[in-house]
Amino acid sequence: MPKFSALATAVAVSVGVATASWTMPSSAASTNPVTIAPPTLPANWYGSAPYVTPLYGNPPDLPKVMAATGQKTFQLTFIQAPRGGGGCTPTWDGAVPVSTDTAVARIIDGVRLAGGDVSVSIGGYGGTNLGQTCGSAEATASAYQQVIDKYALRALDFNLEEPEYSDPVATRKEVRAAQILQRRNPGLYISVTTVAAPSGTTPQGQNLLNTAKSLHFTPNNYSIMPFNGFPDVRSQIAAIEAFHGVLMSTFGWDSATAFAHEGMSLMNGRSDFGEYYTQADFQTLLDYSISRGMSRYTFWSLNRDHPCTPPANGQTLGTCSSVPQHHWDFTRLTAQFAQRTSAMKVGVGVAPPARATHRR
């Protein structure tokens, strides 16, 4: 995802626990964890969670967004390595240690009190990520486990962008860490999002898929981000269909299995490249995703889901969409995805075909 106006060439892994039980960490008094137990939500709600940056500018009041749109889940960004010195300690945007955070914990409590839940997103464009600074995949996974434990998470998103996703060693640590977390936290729902290209994905994205295959790691979902370089819905759908072919050829899946493991992450309004994606475009892609049985439909970002007058210099803004809209128009569409797919058990219990070589 772009970090507001940054180029969105990214790789993400989303991890959700659909049915795990919750207990208060024993270190509650010292770590200021969340105090509200997460509700049990179907996996398709985590597949619909729009990205939101809770510590940026004037972030939206999430319970009010829930009441206005019906959306129940949100993807909070970003967990990175500490700025400057690096290290293997998870921090918000490289600045606020997870271990001492109280602000985001209060936001999560508010969402859960209103009946919703969150996923926490790792990475972000241009930052230094833990896969680059931790000494091993096991250490990387342990750092992310701290985030899961702190916030009693059922969902975790790896948003691996430049420069990390061009580093095969760091990419392998991140994918292996996701696999470790999947095994350590039974019931994890895992989505891997890679960069979109007219051919489906980039060489770096193909490397990520190949890495997952070599590790015998089977996530529930792979998504691409068809914006920045995709001028219209036709080109977006063409990339999604090309990626569908990549999934089948890489993993040996049939078409139905590939669609059940496939998703899209969009950008609302003006993109970094100057494309404009409207509510009608999002509606077309929503209908497409549901008709194909896809398991993820989300966008960057909720902070931008507002109307505004575009600046004269044509800049892409982090606080509004620059297209005519009402507040939360795009979020209402992600809520529709979860509501319209709730009976389909999206992304859950889809076994790879017998000829596939990887397994859980």
mmCIF file of C-alpha atoms in Angstrom:
data_model
loop_
_atom_site.group_PDB
_atom_site.id
_atom_site.type_symbol
_atom_site.label_atom_id
_atom_site.label_comp_id
_atom_site.label_asym_id
_atom_site.label_seq_id
_atom_site.Cartn_x
_atom_site.Cartn_y
_atom_site.Cartn_z
ATOM 1 C CA MET A 1 0.000 0.000 0.000
ATOM 2 C CA PRO A 2 1.187 3.549 -0.498
ATOM 3 C CA LYS A 3 2.205 5.414 2.598
ATOM 4 C CA PHE A 4 -0.227 8.164 1.713
ATOM 5 C CA SER A 5 1.206 9.527 -1.572
ATOM 6 C CA ALA A 6 3.985 6.961 -1.963
ATOM 7 C CA LEU A 7 4.182 4.490 -4.850
ATOM 8 C CA ALA A 8 2.169 1.369 -4.068
ATOM 9 C CA THR A 9 4.326 -1.481 -5.281
ATOM 10 C CA ALA A 10 3.772 -3.816 -2.397
ATOM 11 C CA VAL A 11 3.551 -7.325 -1.095
ATOM 12 C CA ALA A 12 1.228 -8.100 1.806
ATOM 13 C CA VAL A 13 0.381 -11.084 3.903
ATOM 14 C CA SER A 14 -2.826 -10.975 5.911
ATOM 15 C CA VAL A 15 -3.258 -13.342 8.825
ATOM 16 C CA GLY A 16 -6.592 -13.777 10.613
ATOM 17 C CA VAL A 17 -7.780 -16.058 13.367
ATOM 18 C CA ALA A 18 -11.427 -16.745 12.648
ATOM 19 C CA THR A 19 -12.303 -18.910 15.618
ATOM 20 C CA ALA A 20 -9.574 -18.610 18.259
ATOM 21 C CA SER A 21 -10.531 -18.095 21.887
ATOM 22 C CA TRP A 22 -9.290 -15.051 23.778
ATOM 23 C CA THR A 23 -7.785 -14.636 27.214
ATOM 24 C CA MET A 24 -6.338 -11.562 28.831
ATOM 25 C CA PRO A 25 -2.519 -11.612 28.808
ATOM 26 C CA SER A 26 -1.091 -12.110 32.294
ATOM 27 C CA SER A 27 0.994 -8.955 31.864
ATOM 28 C CA ALA A 28 -2.104 -6.784 31.503
ATOM 29 C CA ALA A 29 -1.181 -4.223 34.116
ATOM 30 C CA SER A 30 2.290 -3.565 32.751
ATOM 31 C CA THR A 31 1.686 -3.694 28.985
ATOM 32 C CA ASN A 32 -1.664 -1.843 28.755
ATOM 33 C CA PRO A 33 -3.239 -4.374 26.357
ATOM 34 C CA VAL A 34 -6.717 -4.154 24.937
ATOM 35 C CA THR A 35 -9.439 -4.956 27.447
ATOM 36 C CA ILE A 36 -12.327 -5.955 25.154
ATOM 37 C CA ALA A 37 -12.380 -9.528 23.842
ATOM 38 C CA PRO A 38 -12.484 -9.797 20.042
ATOM 39 C CA PRO A 39 -15.791 -11.053 18.638
ATOM 40 C CA THR A 40 -16.001 -14.177 16.507
ATOM 41 C CA LEU A 41 -16.348 -12.974 12.922
ATOM 42 C CA PRO A 42 -16.356 -14.980 9.682
ATOM 43 C CA ALA A 43 -13.115 -14.822 7.695
ATOM 44 C CA ASN A 44 -14.735 -12.795 4.905
ATOM 45 C CA TRP A 45 -14.979 -9.818 7.275
ATOM 46 C CA TYR A 46 -11.183 -9.795 7.584
ATOM 47 C CA GLY A 47 -11.010 -10.027 3.784
ATOM 48 C CA SER A 48 -13.090 -6.846 3.554
ATOM 49 C CA ALA A 49 -11.183 -4.732 6.100
ATOM 50 C CA PRO A 50 -10.175 -1.340 4.624
ATOM 51 C CA TYR A 51 -6.780 0.075 5.576
ATOM 52 C CA VAL A 52 -6.679 2.886 8.121
ATOM 53 C CA THR A 53 -3.747 4.677 9.727
ATOM 54 C CA PRO A 54 -4.760 5.310 13.352
ATOM 55 C CA LEU A 55 -1.846 7.597 14.265
ATOM 56 C CA TYR A 56 -1.885 9.793 11.137
ATOM 57 C CA GLY A 57 -3.360 13.290 11.128
ATOM 58 C CA ASN A 58 -6.983 13.293 12.257
ATOM 59 C CA PRO A 59 -7.921 9.596 11.938
ATOM 60 C CA PRO A 60 -11.570 8.602 11.544
ATOM 61 C CA ASP A 61 -13.701 7.613 14.516
ATOM 62 C CA LEU A 62 -14.047 3.915 13.712
ATOM 63 C CA PRO A 63 -17.198 3.140 15.747
ATOM 64 C CA LYS A 64 -18.926 6.031 13.929
ATOM 65 C CA VAL A 65 -17.761 4.603 10.599
ATOM 66 C CA MET A 66 -19.181 1.226 11.634
ATOM 67 C CA ALA A 67 -22.546 2.768 12.468
ATOM 68 C CA ALA A 68 -22.663 4.690 9.176
ATOM 69 C CA THR A 69 -21.540 1.876 6.849
ATOM 70 C CA GLY A 70 -22.047 -1.547 8.421
ATOM 71 C CA GLN A 71 -18.311 -2.260 8.136
ATOM 72 C CA LYS A 72 -17.074 -4.406 11.045
ATOM 73 C CA THR A 73 -13.319 -4.706 10.506
ATOM 74 C CA PHE A 74 -10.349 -2.426 9.814
ATOM 75 C CA GLN A 75 -6.703 -2.919 8.836
ATOM 76 C CA LEU A 76 -4.507 -0.761 11.123
ATOM 77 C CA THR A 77 -1.134 0.364 9.730
ATOM 78 C CA PHE A 78 1.928 0.017 10.094
ATOM 79 C CA ILE A 79 4.218 -2.140 12.247
ATOM 80 C CA GLN A 80 7.893 -1.585 11.379
ATOM 81 C CA ALA A 81 11.376 -1.878 12.841
ATOM 82 C CA PRO A 82 12.516 1.037 15.024
ATOM 83 C CA ARG A 83 13.766 4.013 13.052
ATOM 84 C CA GLY A 84 17.439 4.812 13.151
ATOM 85 C CA GLY A 85 18.917 1.927 15.079
ATOM 86 C CA GLY A 86 16.776 -0.836 13.601
ATOM 87 C CA GLY A 87 16.531 -3.938 15.728
ATOM 88 C CA CYS A 88 13.893 -6.620 16.137
ATOM 89 C CA THR A 89 11.336 -4.710 18.229
ATOM 90 C CA PRO A 90 7.893 -4.023 16.680
ATOM 91 C CA THR A 91 6.901 -0.347 16.584
ATOM 92 C CA TRP A 92 4.087 1.691 15.056
ATOM 93 C CA ASP A 93 5.532 3.470 11.995
ATOM 94 C CA GLY A 94 9.001 2.861 13.422
ATOM 95 C CA ALA A 95 8.297 5.339 16.212
ATOM 96 C CA VAL A 96 5.941 4.033 18.929
ATOM 97 C CA PRO A 97 6.886 0.706 20.535
ATOM 98 C CA VAL A 98 4.041 -1.779 20.584
ATOM 99 C CA SER A 99 5.057 -2.747 24.113
ATOM 100 C CA THR A 100 4.223 0.701 25.514
ATOM 101 C CA ASP A 101 1.351 1.703 23.226
ATOM 102 C CA THR A 102 -1.955 2.733 24.747
ATOM 103 C CA ALA A 103 -3.453 4.903 21.960
ATOM 104 C CA VAL A 104 -3.977 2.126 19.411
ATOM 105 C CA ALA A 105 -5.147 -0.245 22.148
ATOM 106 C CA ARG A 106 -7.927 2.239 23.017
ATOM 107 C CA ILE A 107 -8.952 2.387 19.347
ATOM 108 C CA ILE A 108 -9.136 -1.399 19.178
ATOM 109 C CA ASP A 109 -11.223 -1.482 22.350
ATOM 110 C CA GLY A 110 -13.644 0.995 20.773
ATOM 111 C CA VAL A 111 -14.066 -1.101 17.641
ATOM 112 C CA ARG A 112 -14.605 -4.298 19.633
ATOM 113 C CA LEU A 113 -17.044 -2.648 22.004
ATOM 114 C CA ALA A 114 -19.071 -1.754 18.895
ATOM 115 C CA GLY A 115 -19.014 -5.404 17.758
ATOM 116 C CA GLY A 116 -16.125 -5.255 15.278
ATOM 117 C CA ASP A 117 -12.473 -6.199 15.103
ATOM 118 C CA VAL A 118 -9.159 -5.157 13.560
ATOM 119 C CA SER A 119 -6.190 -6.547 11.723
ATOM 120 C CA VAL A 120 -2.757 -4.990 12.239
ATOM 121 C CA SER A 121 -0.628 -4.338 9.172
ATOM 122 C CA ILE A 122 3.126 -4.900 8.997
ATOM 123 C CA GLY A 123 5.383 -2.997 6.602
ATOM 124 C CA GLY A 124 4.521 0.057 4.549
ATOM 125 C CA TYR A 125 6.284 1.780 1.685
ATOM 126 C CA GLY A 126 9.817 3.018 2.286
ATOM 127 C CA GLY A 127 10.112 1.915 5.894
ATOM 128 C CA THR A 128 12.461 -0.609 7.442
ATOM 129 C CA ASN A 129 10.684 -3.827 8.286
ATOM 130 C CA LEU A 130 11.450 -6.540 10.779
ATOM 131 C CA GLY A 131 12.257 -9.058 8.073
ATOM 132 C CA GLN A 132 15.181 -6.812 7.179
ATOM 133 C CA THR A 133 16.458 -6.325 10.731
ATOM 134 C CA CYS A 134 15.616 -9.485 12.693
ATOM 135 C CA GLY A 135 18.295 -12.153 12.590
ATOM 136 C CA SER A 136 16.093 -15.052 11.499
ATOM 137 C CA ALA A 137 12.581 -16.013 10.477
ATOM 138 C CA GLU A 138 12.018 -17.360 13.982
ATOM 139 C CA ALA A 139 13.032 -14.028 15.538
ATOM 140 C CA THR A 140 10.796 -12.202 13.051
ATOM 141 C CA ALA A 141 7.857 -14.406 13.974
ATOM 142 C CA SER A 142 8.506 -13.862 17.685
ATOM 143 C CA ALA A 143 8.413 -10.096 17.156
ATOM 144 C CA TYR A 144 5.068 -10.359 15.383
ATOM 145 C CA GLN A 145 3.769 -12.697 18.077
ATOM 146 C CA GLN A 146 4.265 -9.815 20.507
ATOM 147 C CA VAL A 147 1.818 -7.773 18.405
ATOM 148 C CA ILE A 148 -0.703 -10.617 18.316
ATOM 149 C CA ASP A 149 -0.472 -11.081 22.081
ATOM 150 C CA LYS A 150 -0.564 -7.372 22.912
ATOM 151 C CA TYR A 151 -3.800 -6.742 21.010
ATOM 152 C CA ALA A 152 -5.350 -10.263 21.200
ATOM 153 C CA LEU A 153 -5.350 -10.266 17.405
ATOM 154 C CA ARG A 154 -7.268 -12.557 15.138
ATOM 155 C CA ALA A 155 -5.837 -10.860 12.048
ATOM 156 C CA LEU A 156 -2.377 -9.729 10.984
ATOM 157 C CA ASP A 157 -1.333 -8.218 7.657
ATOM 158 C CA PHE A 158 2.183 -8.280 6.189
ATOM 159 C CA ASN A 159 2.442 -5.286 3.841
ATOM 160 C CA LEU A 160 5.942 -5.773 2.407
ATOM 161 C CA GLU A 161 6.933 -3.004 0.041
ATOM 162 C CA GLU A 162 10.079 -1.426 -1.304
ATOM 163 C CA PRO A 163 12.791 -1.881 -0.375
ATOM 164 C CA GLU A 164 12.068 -5.137 1.458
ATOM 165 C CA TYR A 165 10.162 -7.066 -1.164
ATOM 166 C CA SER A 166 13.100 -6.733 -3.583
ATOM 167 C CA ASP A 167 15.307 -8.504 -1.027
ATOM 168 C CA PRO A 168 14.821 -12.290 -1.417
ATOM 169 C CA VAL A 169 16.378 -13.022 1.990
ATOM 170 C CA ALA A 170 14.048 -10.623 3.800
ATOM 171 C CA THR A 171 11.060 -11.861 1.793
ATOM 172 C CA ARG A 172 11.816 -15.440 2.766
ATOM 173 C CA LYS A 173 12.049 -14.452 6.445
ATOM 174 C CA GLU A 174 8.645 -12.764 6.255
ATOM 175 C CA VAL A 175 6.954 -15.687 4.507
ATOM 176 C CA ARG A 176 8.535 -18.200 6.859
ATOM 177 C CA ALA A 177 7.491 -16.023 9.821
ATOM 178 C CA ALA A 178 3.903 -16.095 8.543
ATOM 179 C CA GLN A 179 4.101 -19.877 8.351
ATOM 180 C CA ILE A 180 5.429 -20.081 11.913
ATOM 181 C CA LEU A 181 2.604 -17.842 13.130
ATOM 182 C CA GLN A 182 0.057 -19.958 11.292
ATOM 183 C CA ARG A 183 1.283 -23.056 13.123
ATOM 184 C CA ARG A 184 1.707 -21.275 16.451
ATOM 185 C CA ASN A 185 -1.814 -19.779 16.351
ATOM 186 C CA PRO A 186 -4.228 -22.496 15.173
ATOM 187 C CA GLY A 187 -7.045 -21.256 12.953
ATOM 188 C CA LEU A 188 -5.094 -18.488 11.251
ATOM 189 C CA TYR A 189 -6.577 -17.072 8.050
ATOM 190 C CA ILE A 190 -3.662 -15.982 5.867
ATOM 191 C CA SER A 191 -3.746 -13.738 2.826
ATOM 192 C CA VAL A 192 -0.702 -12.867 0.719
ATOM 193 C CA THR A 193 -0.938 -9.804 -1.513
ATOM 194 C CA THR A 194 1.621 -9.237 -4.210
ATOM 195 C CA VAL A 195 2.274 -6.479 -6.723
ATOM 196 C CA ALA A 196 0.016 -6.178 -9.748
ATOM 197 C CA ALA A 197 1.349 -6.179 -13.296
ATOM 198 C CA PRO A 198 -0.315 -6.664 -16.697
ATOM 199 C CA SER A 199 1.063 -10.215 -16.586
ATOM 200 C CA GLY A 200 -0.477 -10.749 -13.142
ATOM 201 C CA THR A 201 2.441 -9.875 -10.890
ATOM 202 C CA THR A 202 6.051 -8.704 -11.024
ATOM 203 C CA PRO A 203 9.181 -10.864 -10.810
ATOM 204 C CA GLN A 204 9.394 -9.960 -7.101
ATOM 205 C CA GLY A 205 5.812 -11.111 -6.628
ATOM 206 C CA GLN A 206 6.499 -14.332 -8.476
ATOM 207 C CA ASN A 207 9.500 -14.850 -6.207
ATOM 208 C CA LEU A 208 7.225 -14.509 -3.186
ATOM 209 C CA LEU A 209 4.850 -17.140 -4.590
ATOM 210 C CA ASN A 210 7.742 -19.445 -5.374
ATOM 211 C CA THR A 211 9.110 -18.940 -1.858
ATOM 212 C CA ALA A 212 5.772 -19.874 -0.313
ATOM 213 C CA LYS A 213 5.627 -22.989 -2.491
ATOM 214 C CA SER A 214 9.175 -24.010 -1.576
ATOM 215 C CA LEU A 215 8.306 -23.714 2.132
ATOM 216 C CA HIS A 216 5.137 -25.794 1.679
ATOM 217 C CA PHE A 217 3.206 -22.815 3.012
ATOM 218 C CA THR A 218 -0.422 -22.611 1.893
ATOM 219 C CA PRO A 219 -2.215 -19.371 2.785
ATOM 220 C CA ASN A 220 -5.929 -18.922 2.270
ATOM 221 C CA ASN A 221 -5.573 -15.945 -0.034
ATOM 222 C CA TYR A 222 -3.312 -14.137 -2.480
ATOM 223 C CA SER A 223 -4.255 -10.621 -3.607
ATOM 224 C CA ILE A 224 -2.850 -8.072 -6.028
ATOM 225 C CA MET A 225 -3.197 -4.284 -6.061
ATOM 226 C CA PRO A 226 -4.278 -3.232 -9.562
ATOM 227 C CA PHE A 227 -3.705 0.527 -9.349
ATOM 228 C CA ASN A 228 -0.847 2.867 -10.245
ATOM 229 C CA GLY A 229 -0.395 1.998 -13.908
ATOM 230 C CA PHE A 230 -3.892 0.579 -14.499
ATOM 231 C CA PRO A 231 -5.964 3.364 -16.085
ATOM 232 C CA ASP A 232 -9.417 1.754 -16.022
ATOM 233 C CA VAL A 233 -11.501 -1.162 -14.811
ATOM 234 C CA ARG A 234 -10.834 -3.152 -17.958
ATOM 235 C CA SER A 235 -7.080 -3.098 -17.320
ATOM 236 C CA GLN A 236 -7.625 -3.919 -13.645
ATOM 237 C CA ILE A 237 -9.734 -6.980 -14.457
ATOM 238 C CA ALA A 238 -7.206 -8.095 -17.071
ATOM 239 C CA ALA A 239 -4.461 -8.033 -14.411
ATOM 240 C CA ILE A 240 -6.667 -9.922 -11.942
ATOM 241 C CA GLU A 241 -7.384 -12.603 -14.527
ATOM 242 C CA ALA A 242 -3.702 -12.847 -15.467
ATOM 243 C CA PHE A 243 -2.850 -13.298 -11.794
ATOM 244 C CA HIS A 244 -5.477 -16.006 -11.623
ATOM 245 C CA GLY A 245 -3.492 -17.882 -14.252
ATOM 246 C CA VAL A 246 -0.275 -17.330 -12.299
ATOM 247 C CA LEU A 247 -1.835 -18.931 -9.218
ATOM 248 C CA MET A 248 -2.995 -21.951 -11.186
ATOM 249 C CA SER A 249 0.359 -22.453 -12.875
ATOM 250 C CA THR A 250 2.441 -21.887 -9.733
ATOM 251 C CA PHE A 251 0.480 -24.062 -7.319
ATOM 252 C CA GLY A 252 -1.295 -26.494 -9.636
ATOM 253 C CA TRP A 253 -4.722 -25.296 -8.536
ATOM 254 C CA ASP A 254 -7.846 -25.600 -10.648
ATOM 255 C CA SER A 255 -9.745 -22.408 -11.477
ATOM 256 C CA ALA A 256 -12.272 -22.609 -8.641
ATOM 257 C CA THR A 257 -9.565 -23.238 -6.040
ATOM 258 C CA ALA A 258 -7.455 -20.382 -7.409
ATOM 259 C CA PHE A 259 -10.382 -17.929 -7.236
ATOM 260 C CA ALA A 260 -11.140 -19.055 -3.672
ATOM 261 C CA HIS A 261 -7.526 -18.136 -2.816
ATOM 262 C CA GLU A 262 -7.518 -14.833 -4.747
ATOM 263 C CA GLY A 263 -8.354 -11.230 -3.842
ATOM 264 C CA MET A 264 -7.827 -7.597 -4.740
ATOM 265 C CA SER A 265 -6.751 -4.500 -2.862
ATOM 266 C CA LEU A 266 -7.759 -1.248 -4.554
ATOM 267 C CA MET A 267 -7.157 2.500 -4.159
ATOM 268 C CA ASN A 268 -10.077 4.883 -3.798
ATOM 269 C CA GLY A 269 -10.120 8.129 -5.749
ATOM 270 C CA ARG A 270 -6.931 9.590 -7.170
ATOM 271 C CA SER A 271 -3.949 7.247 -7.351
ATOM 272 C CA ASP A 272 -0.293 8.185 -7.068
ATOM 273 C CA PHE A 273 -0.051 7.945 -10.867
ATOM 274 C CA GLY A 274 -3.002 10.294 -11.387
ATOM 275 C CA GLU A 275 -5.637 7.688 -12.256
ATOM 276 C CA TYR A 276 -9.109 8.232 -10.816
ATOM 277 C CA TYR A 277 -11.062 5.267 -9.437
ATOM 278 C CA THR A 278 -14.707 6.024 -8.699
ATOM 279 C CA GLN A 279 -17.459 4.343 -6.745
ATOM 280 C CA ALA A 280 -18.772 2.903 -10.016
ATOM 281 C CA ASP A 281 -15.360 1.329 -10.692
ATOM 282 C CA PHE A 282 -15.332 -0.170 -7.202
ATOM 283 C CA GLN A 283 -18.865 -1.495 -7.702
ATOM 284 C CA THR A 284 -17.851 -3.237 -10.930
ATOM 285 C CA LEU A 285 -14.905 -4.890 -9.186
ATOM 286 C CA LEU A 286 -17.053 -5.792 -6.170
ATOM 287 C CA ASP A 287 -19.533 -7.601 -8.399
ATOM 288 C CA TYR A 288 -16.666 -9.298 -10.244
ATOM 289 C CA SER A 289 -15.021 -10.501 -7.029
ATOM 290 C CA ILE A 290 -18.244 -11.943 -5.639
ATOM 291 C CA SER A 291 -19.246 -13.612 -8.908
ATOM 292 C CA ARG A 292 -15.874 -15.377 -9.076
ATOM 293 C CA GLY A 293 -15.881 -16.495 -5.424
ATOM 294 C CA MET A 294 -12.856 -14.402 -4.485
ATOM 295 C CA SER A 295 -11.955 -14.080 -0.809
ATOM 296 C CA ARG A 296 -10.594 -10.549 -0.399
ATOM 297 C CA TYR A 297 -11.853 -7.114 -1.470
ATOM 298 C CA THR A 298 -10.315 -4.119 0.280
ATOM 299 C CA PHE A 299 -8.760 -0.708 -0.400
ATOM 300 C CA TRP A 300 -6.281 1.966 0.646
ATOM 301 C CA SER A 301 -7.476 3.862 2.580
ATOM 302 C CA LEU A 302 -10.243 4.704 5.015
ATOM 303 C CA ASN A 303 -8.394 7.916 5.931
ATOM 304 C CA ARG A 304 -9.035 9.006 2.319
ATOM 305 C CA ASP A 305 -12.732 8.047 2.160
ATOM 306 C CA HIS A 306 -13.894 11.684 2.164
ATOM 307 C CA PRO A 307 -14.773 14.247 -0.510
ATOM 308 C CA CYS A 308 -12.494 17.213 -1.138
ATOM 309 C CA THR A 309 -11.516 19.745 -3.768
ATOM 310 C CA PRO A 310 -8.401 18.359 -5.474
ATOM 311 C CA PRO A 311 -5.369 20.588 -5.007
ATOM 312 C CA ALA A 312 -4.274 22.658 -8.001
ATOM 313 C CA ASN A 313 -0.944 20.836 -8.184
ATOM 314 C CA GLY A 314 -2.707 17.503 -8.690
ATOM 315 C CA GLN A 315 -1.191 15.955 -5.572
ATOM 316 C CA THR A 316 -2.664 12.713 -4.218
ATOM 317 C CA LEU A 317 -3.813 13.370 -0.667
ATOM 318 C CA GLY A 318 -3.750 11.095 2.358
ATOM 319 C CA THR A 319 -6.907 12.606 3.866
ATOM 320 C CA CYS A 320 -9.430 12.597 0.991
ATOM 321 C CA SER A 321 -10.129 10.895 -2.333
ATOM 322 C CA SER A 322 -10.236 13.865 -4.753
ATOM 323 C CA VAL A 323 -13.366 12.434 -6.420
ATOM 324 C CA PRO A 324 -17.000 13.464 -5.824
ATOM 325 C CA GLN A 325 -18.412 11.322 -3.025
ATOM 326 C CA HIS A 326 -20.206 11.178 0.287
ATOM 327 C CA HIS A 327 -18.280 10.275 3.419
ATOM 328 C CA TRP A 328 -17.509 6.520 3.525
ATOM 329 C CA ASP A 329 -18.848 5.631 0.059
ATOM 330 C CA PHE A 330 -15.985 3.212 -0.579
ATOM 331 C CA THR A 331 -16.214 1.649 2.874
ATOM 332 C CA ARG A 332 -19.866 0.850 2.263
ATOM 333 C CA LEU A 333 -18.716 -1.301 -0.645
ATOM 334 C CA THR A 334 -16.265 -3.329 1.438
ATOM 335 C CA ALA A 335 -19.078 -3.916 3.914
ATOM 336 C CA GLN A 336 -21.197 -5.205 1.023
ATOM 337 C CA PHE A 337 -18.473 -7.694 0.151
ATOM 338 C CA ALA A 338 -18.616 -9.257 3.614
ATOM 339 C CA GLN A 339 -22.404 -9.107 3.789
ATOM 340 C CA ARG A 340 -22.927 -10.640 0.353
ATOM 341 C CA THR A 341 -20.362 -13.399 0.843
ATOM 342 C CA SER A 342 -21.145 -14.330 4.462
ATOM 343 C CA ALA A 343 -22.942 -17.535 3.469
ATOM 344 C CA MET A 344 -20.129 -18.584 1.133
ATOM 345 C CA LYS A 345 -17.512 -19.265 3.858
ATOM 346 C CA VAL A 346 -15.023 -17.247 1.862
ATOM 347 C CA GLY A 347 -11.431 -18.438 2.145
ATOM 348 C CA VAL A 348 -12.253 -21.065 4.771
ATOM 349 C CA GLY A 349 -11.798 -24.797 4.392
ATOM 350 C CA VAL A 350 -10.598 -24.668 0.783
ATOM 351 C CA ALA A 351 -8.198 -27.577 0.413
ATOM 352 C CA PRO A 352 -5.574 -27.634 -2.337
ATOM 353 C CA PRO A 353 -6.063 -30.309 -4.961
ATOM 354 C CA ALA A 354 -4.287 -33.631 -4.518
ATOM 355 C CA ARG A 355 -1.592 -32.781 -7.046
ATOM 356 C CA ALA A 356 -0.460 -29.731 -5.062
ATOM 357 C CA THR A 357 2.815 -30.343 -3.233
ATOM 358 C CA HIS A 358 2.324 -27.894 -0.375
ATOM 359 C CA ARG A 359 0.166 -28.297 2.719
ATOM 360 C CA ARG A 360 -0.567 -26.755 6.104
#
